[in-house]
């Protein structure tokens, strides 16, 4: 054996659901918080600026936990040292005139990036939005648009692809 652990089984904290929902964190099948990528982004989460350290991600021994916490701390320092944060321009925007305030997009957004504003309309926080497009599909009145991925732009891309494909197939 490389490692023998004499310890009773551990499981996620009882409030893990609430914390995951608050920060838009992914979960493993066992309920631990999930990293963005196990090899390439082991302390990052799907929510920019939120990092994981220690046993919130699953059982770990002490050296592993300390190394993990150090890596998470470095990520925070790196973020602060940037001075400013660049966010993607591919975010969702709400047309308030078409929004009926049903809240479906708020429920659908996996990153908690949408909330109701003072007028009862949905409003996207561009710093949290990942541009996934889930809210666009969830909004029945069609009040949300994903910038740079409007219906017209997607149809134009499909037309372009079909045109290229026809040129290749029919010389
Ligand atoms: S789903 Fe559409 S209509 Fe409903 S709150 Fe969201 S933006 Fe408004
Ligand atoms: S595009 Fe995705 S992340 Fe952005 S507000 Fe819509 S559902 Fe949320």
PDB file of N, CA and C in Angstrom, residues 77-87:
ATOM      1  N   UNK A  77      -3.987  35.659  -5.561  1.00  0.00           N
ATOM      2  CA  UNK A  77      -2.964  36.725  -5.676  1.00  0.00           C
ATOM      3  C   UNK A  77      -2.809  37.131  -7.141  1.00  0.00           C
ATOM      4  N   UNK A  78      -2.776  36.111  -8.016  1.00  0.00           N
ATOM      5  CA  UNK A  78      -2.619  36.409  -9.454  1.00  0.00           C
ATOM      6  C   UNK A  78      -3.773  37.277  -9.948  1.00  0.00           C
ATOM      7  N   UNK A  79      -4.978  36.954  -9.465  1.00  0.00           N
ATOM      8  CA  UNK A  79      -6.166  37.719  -9.866  1.00  0.00           C
ATOM      9  C   UNK A  79      -6.059  39.172  -9.396  1.00  0.00           C
ATOM     10  N   UNK A  80      -5.663  39.359  -8.130  1.00  0.00           N
ATOM     11  CA  UNK A  80      -5.554  40.711  -7.590  1.00  0.00           C
ATOM     12  C   UNK A  80      -4.457  41.499  -8.306  1.00  0.00           C
ATOM     13  N   UNK A  81      -3.364  40.810  -8.673  1.00  0.00           N
ATOM     14  CA  UNK A  81      -2.240  41.505  -9.314  1.00  0.00           C
ATOM     15  C   UNK A  81      -2.561  41.985 -10.722  1.00  0.00           C
ATOM     16  N   UNK A  82      -3.595  41.428 -11.314  1.00  0.00           N
ATOM     17  CA  UNK A  82      -3.965  41.861 -12.665  1.00  0.00           C
ATOM     18  C   UNK A  82      -4.403  43.325 -12.675  1.00  0.00           C
ATOM     19  N   UNK A  83      -4.942  43.797 -11.554  1.00  0.00           N
ATOM     20  CA  UNK A  83      -5.402  45.183 -11.483  1.00  0.00           C
ATOM     21  C   UNK A  83      -6.786  45.358 -12.064  1.00  0.00           C
ATOM     22  N   UNK A  84      -7.034  44.728 -13.183  1.00  0.00           N
ATOM     23  CA  UNK A  84      -8.369  44.780 -13.760  1.00  0.00           C
ATOM     24  C   UNK A  84      -8.690  43.409 -14.365  1.00  0.00           C
ATOM     25  N   UNK A  85      -9.967  43.125 -14.466  1.00  0.00           N
ATOM     26  CA  UNK A  85     -10.387  41.813 -14.953  1.00  0.00           C
ATOM     27  C   UNK A  85     -11.058  41.978 -16.306  1.00  0.00           C
ATOM     28  N   UNK A  86     -10.611  41.183 -17.254  1.00  0.00           N
ATOM     29  CA  UNK A  86     -11.219  41.225 -18.584  1.00  0.00           C
ATOM     30  C   UNK A  86     -12.317  40.175 -18.653  1.00  0.00           C
ATOM     31  N   UNK A  87     -13.507  40.574 -19.058  1.00  0.00           N
ATOM     32  CA  UNK A  87     -14.589  39.603 -19.175  1.00  0.00           C
ATOM     33  C   UNK A  87     -14.939  39.412 -20.645  1.00  0.00           C
TER      34      UNK A  87
END
